[in-house]
Amino acid sequence: MGLVHLYCGDGKGKTTAAIGIAVRAAGSGMEVVFCQFMKGRPTSELNILKSVENIHVFRCERDFGFYWQMSEKTKAEAAKGYGEVLKKAIAEAEKYEKCLVVFDEATYAYNYNLIDKNLFESFIKNRKKGTEIVITGREPADFIVNIADYISEIKKIRHPFDKGIGAREGIEF
């Protein structure tokens, strides 16, 4: 039976953990649906994920920036784009009796109403028995916490960003 994993917290490594389980699942022959929200710029992991035959990547190619920087118009555009990503990822996942679905940065999209909460919740609650779910992001809503079978909190102790060191290719993106 598929379970729900939650990687949350303010530390670096949530997406990295999700990529790790995605690679492990793909290596076992499982189909993987990797759905990414809140990230639009090219990231290095996509080069590998897209090259693996049984990993199906769904994301917006537009970078909308941080939510707190978005105008109301941009928020509406982001909601439309992320809504389409969610629908496409769910449609792909429903093709398989057994698969892993990663909803990377979904806590933000959920909390900021950038995805259809009812669709997201319905898919998770009514998924096929062989569908494993991974959700990442900060400050998960009660629905996500309550439905999760695994919860791993990644806590920041120190991060180079605090010293003004930006994201580095191959390490953070």
Coordinates of C-alpha atoms in Angstrom, one line a residue:
M1 CA 0.0 0.0 0.0
G2 CA 1.3 3.5 -0.9
L3 CA 2.1 5.8 2.0
V4 CA 2.6 9.5 2.3
H5 CA 6.0 11.1 3.1
L6 CA 6.4 14.7 4.2
Y7 CA 9.7 16.5 4.1
C8 CA 9.3 19.8 5.8
G9 CA 11.1 22.5 7.8
D10 CA 13.4 25.4 7.2
G11 CA 16.5 23.5 6.4
K12 CA 18.1 22.6 3.0
G13 CA 17.5 19.1 1.8
K14 CA 13.7 18.7 1.4
T15 CA 13.8 18.5 -2.4
T16 CA 17.1 16.6 -2.3
A17 CA 15.4 13.9 -0.1
A18 CA 12.5 13.8 -2.6
I19 CA 14.8 13.4 -5.5
G20 CA 16.6 10.6 -3.6
I21 CA 13.4 8.6 -3.2
A22 CA 12.4 9.3 -6.8
V23 CA 15.7 7.9 -8.0
R24 CA 15.4 4.9 -5.8
A25 CA 11.8 4.2 -7.0
A26 CA 12.8 4.6 -10.6
G27 CA 15.8 2.4 -10.1
S28 CA 13.4 -0.4 -8.9
G29 CA 11.4 0.0 -12.1
M30 CA 8.6 2.0 -10.6
E31 CA 7.0 4.9 -12.5
V32 CA 7.7 8.3 -10.9
V33 CA 5.7 11.4 -11.4
F34 CA 7.8 14.4 -10.3
C35 CA 5.6 17.5 -9.9
Q36 CA 7.3 20.7 -9.0
F37 CA 5.7 24.0 -7.8
M38 CA 7.3 27.4 -7.0
K39 CA 10.4 26.7 -9.1
G40 CA 10.5 27.9 -12.7
R41 CA 14.1 28.5 -13.5
P42 CA 16.2 25.6 -14.7
T43 CA 17.7 23.5 -12.0
S44 CA 20.4 20.9 -12.4
E45 CA 18.4 18.0 -11.0
L46 CA 16.0 18.3 -14.0
N47 CA 18.8 17.3 -16.4
I48 CA 19.1 13.9 -14.7
L49 CA 15.4 13.4 -13.8
K50 CA 14.2 14.1 -17.4
S51 CA 16.8 11.6 -18.8
V52 CA 15.4 8.7 -16.8
E53 CA 12.8 6.9 -18.9
N54 CA 10.3 6.2 -16.1
I55 CA 10.5 9.6 -14.4
H56 CA 7.9 12.0 -15.7
V57 CA 8.5 15.6 -14.8
F58 CA 5.7 18.2 -14.6
R59 CA 6.4 21.9 -13.7
C60 CA 5.8 25.4 -14.9
E61 CA 8.7 26.7 -17.0
R62 CA 8.0 30.2 -16.0
D63 CA 9.6 31.5 -12.8
F64 CA 7.0 33.6 -10.9
G65 CA 9.5 34.5 -8.1
F66 CA 8.8 34.4 -4.4
Y67 CA 5.1 34.6 -3.4
W68 CA 5.6 37.7 -1.3
Q69 CA 7.0 39.5 -4.4
M70 CA 4.2 38.6 -6.7
S71 CA 1.5 41.1 -7.8
E72 CA -2.1 40.0 -7.7
K73 CA -1.9 39.5 -11.5
T74 CA 1.2 37.3 -11.2
K75 CA -0.5 35.3 -8.4
A76 CA -3.4 34.6 -10.7
E77 CA -1.0 33.6 -13.5
A78 CA 0.9 31.3 -11.1
A79 CA -2.3 29.7 -9.9
K80 CA -3.4 29.0 -13.5
G81 CA 0.1 27.5 -14.3
Y82 CA 0.4 25.4 -11.2
G83 CA -3.2 24.3 -11.5
E84 CA -2.4 22.9 -14.9
V85 CA 0.8 21.2 -13.6
L86 CA -1.2 19.5 -10.9
K87 CA -3.9 18.3 -13.3
K88 CA -1.3 16.9 -15.7
A89 CA 0.7 15.2 -12.9
I90 CA -2.5 13.6 -11.5
A91 CA -3.6 12.4 -15.0
E92 CA -0.1 10.8 -15.5
A93 CA -0.2 9.2 -12.0
E94 CA -3.6 7.7 -12.6
K95 CA -2.2 5.7 -15.6
Y96 CA -0.3 3.4 -13.2
E97 CA -1.3 0.8 -10.7
K98 CA 2.0 1.4 -8.8
C99 CA 3.9 4.7 -8.8
L100 CA 5.6 7.3 -6.8
V101 CA 4.2 10.9 -7.0
V102 CA 6.4 13.7 -5.7
F103 CA 4.7 17.0 -5.0
D104 CA 7.8 19.2 -4.6
E105 CA 7.2 22.6 -2.8
A106 CA 3.5 21.7 -2.6
T107 CA 3.1 23.1 0.9
Y108 CA 3.6 26.6 -0.5
A109 CA 1.3 26.1 -3.5
Y110 CA -1.4 24.6 -1.1
N111 CA -1.0 27.3 1.6
Y112 CA -1.1 30.2 -0.9
N113 CA -4.1 28.8 -2.8
L114 CA -2.0 28.4 -6.0
I115 CA -3.5 24.9 -6.6
D116 CA -7.0 23.5 -6.3
K117 CA -6.9 22.2 -2.7
N118 CA -10.0 20.0 -3.3
L119 CA -8.3 18.3 -6.3
F120 CA -5.0 17.9 -4.4
E121 CA -6.8 16.4 -1.3
S122 CA -9.1 14.2 -3.3
F123 CA -6.2 12.7 -5.2
I124 CA -4.2 11.9 -2.1
K125 CA -7.2 10.5 -0.2
N126 CA -8.5 8.4 -3.1
R127 CA -5.3 7.4 -4.8
K128 CA -4.7 3.8 -5.9
K129 CA -3.3 1.4 -3.3
G130 CA 0.0 1.3 -5.1
T131 CA 0.5 5.1 -5.3
E132 CA 3.2 6.4 -2.9
I133 CA 3.2 10.2 -2.3
V134 CA 6.0 12.6 -1.3
I135 CA 5.3 16.2 -0.3
T136 CA 7.9 18.8 0.4
G137 CA 8.0 22.4 1.7
R138 CA 7.8 24.6 4.8
E139 CA 4.9 25.0 7.1
P140 CA 2.6 22.1 6.0
A141 CA -1.1 22.6 6.5
D142 CA -3.0 20.4 8.9
F143 CA -4.4 18.3 6.1
I144 CA -0.9 17.4 4.9
V145 CA 0.4 16.7 8.4
N146 CA -2.6 14.6 9.4
I147 CA -2.4 12.4 6.3
A148 CA 1.3 11.9 6.3
D149 CA 2.7 8.4 7.4
Y150 CA 6.3 9.7 7.5
I151 CA 7.2 13.2 8.6
S152 CA 10.8 14.3 8.5
E153 CA 11.5 17.8 9.6
I154 CA 14.7 19.3 8.2
K155 CA 15.9 22.0 10.5
K156 CA 18.3 24.8 9.5
I157 CA 21.2 25.2 12.0
R158 CA 23.4 27.2 9.6
H159 CA 23.1 28.1 5.9
P160 CA 25.5 30.1 3.7
F161 CA 22.6 32.3 2.5
D162 CA 22.7 33.9 6.0
K163 CA 26.2 35.1 5.1
G164 CA 25.0 36.5 1.8
I165 CA 26.2 33.5 -0.3
G166 CA 23.6 32.9 -3.0
A167 CA 22.4 29.6 -4.5
R168 CA 25.2 27.7 -6.3
E169 CA 24.7 25.6 -9.4
G170 CA 25.0 21.9 -8.7
I171 CA 24.6 22.4 -5.0
E172 CA 21.3 24.4 -4.4
F173 CA 20.1 24.4 -8.0

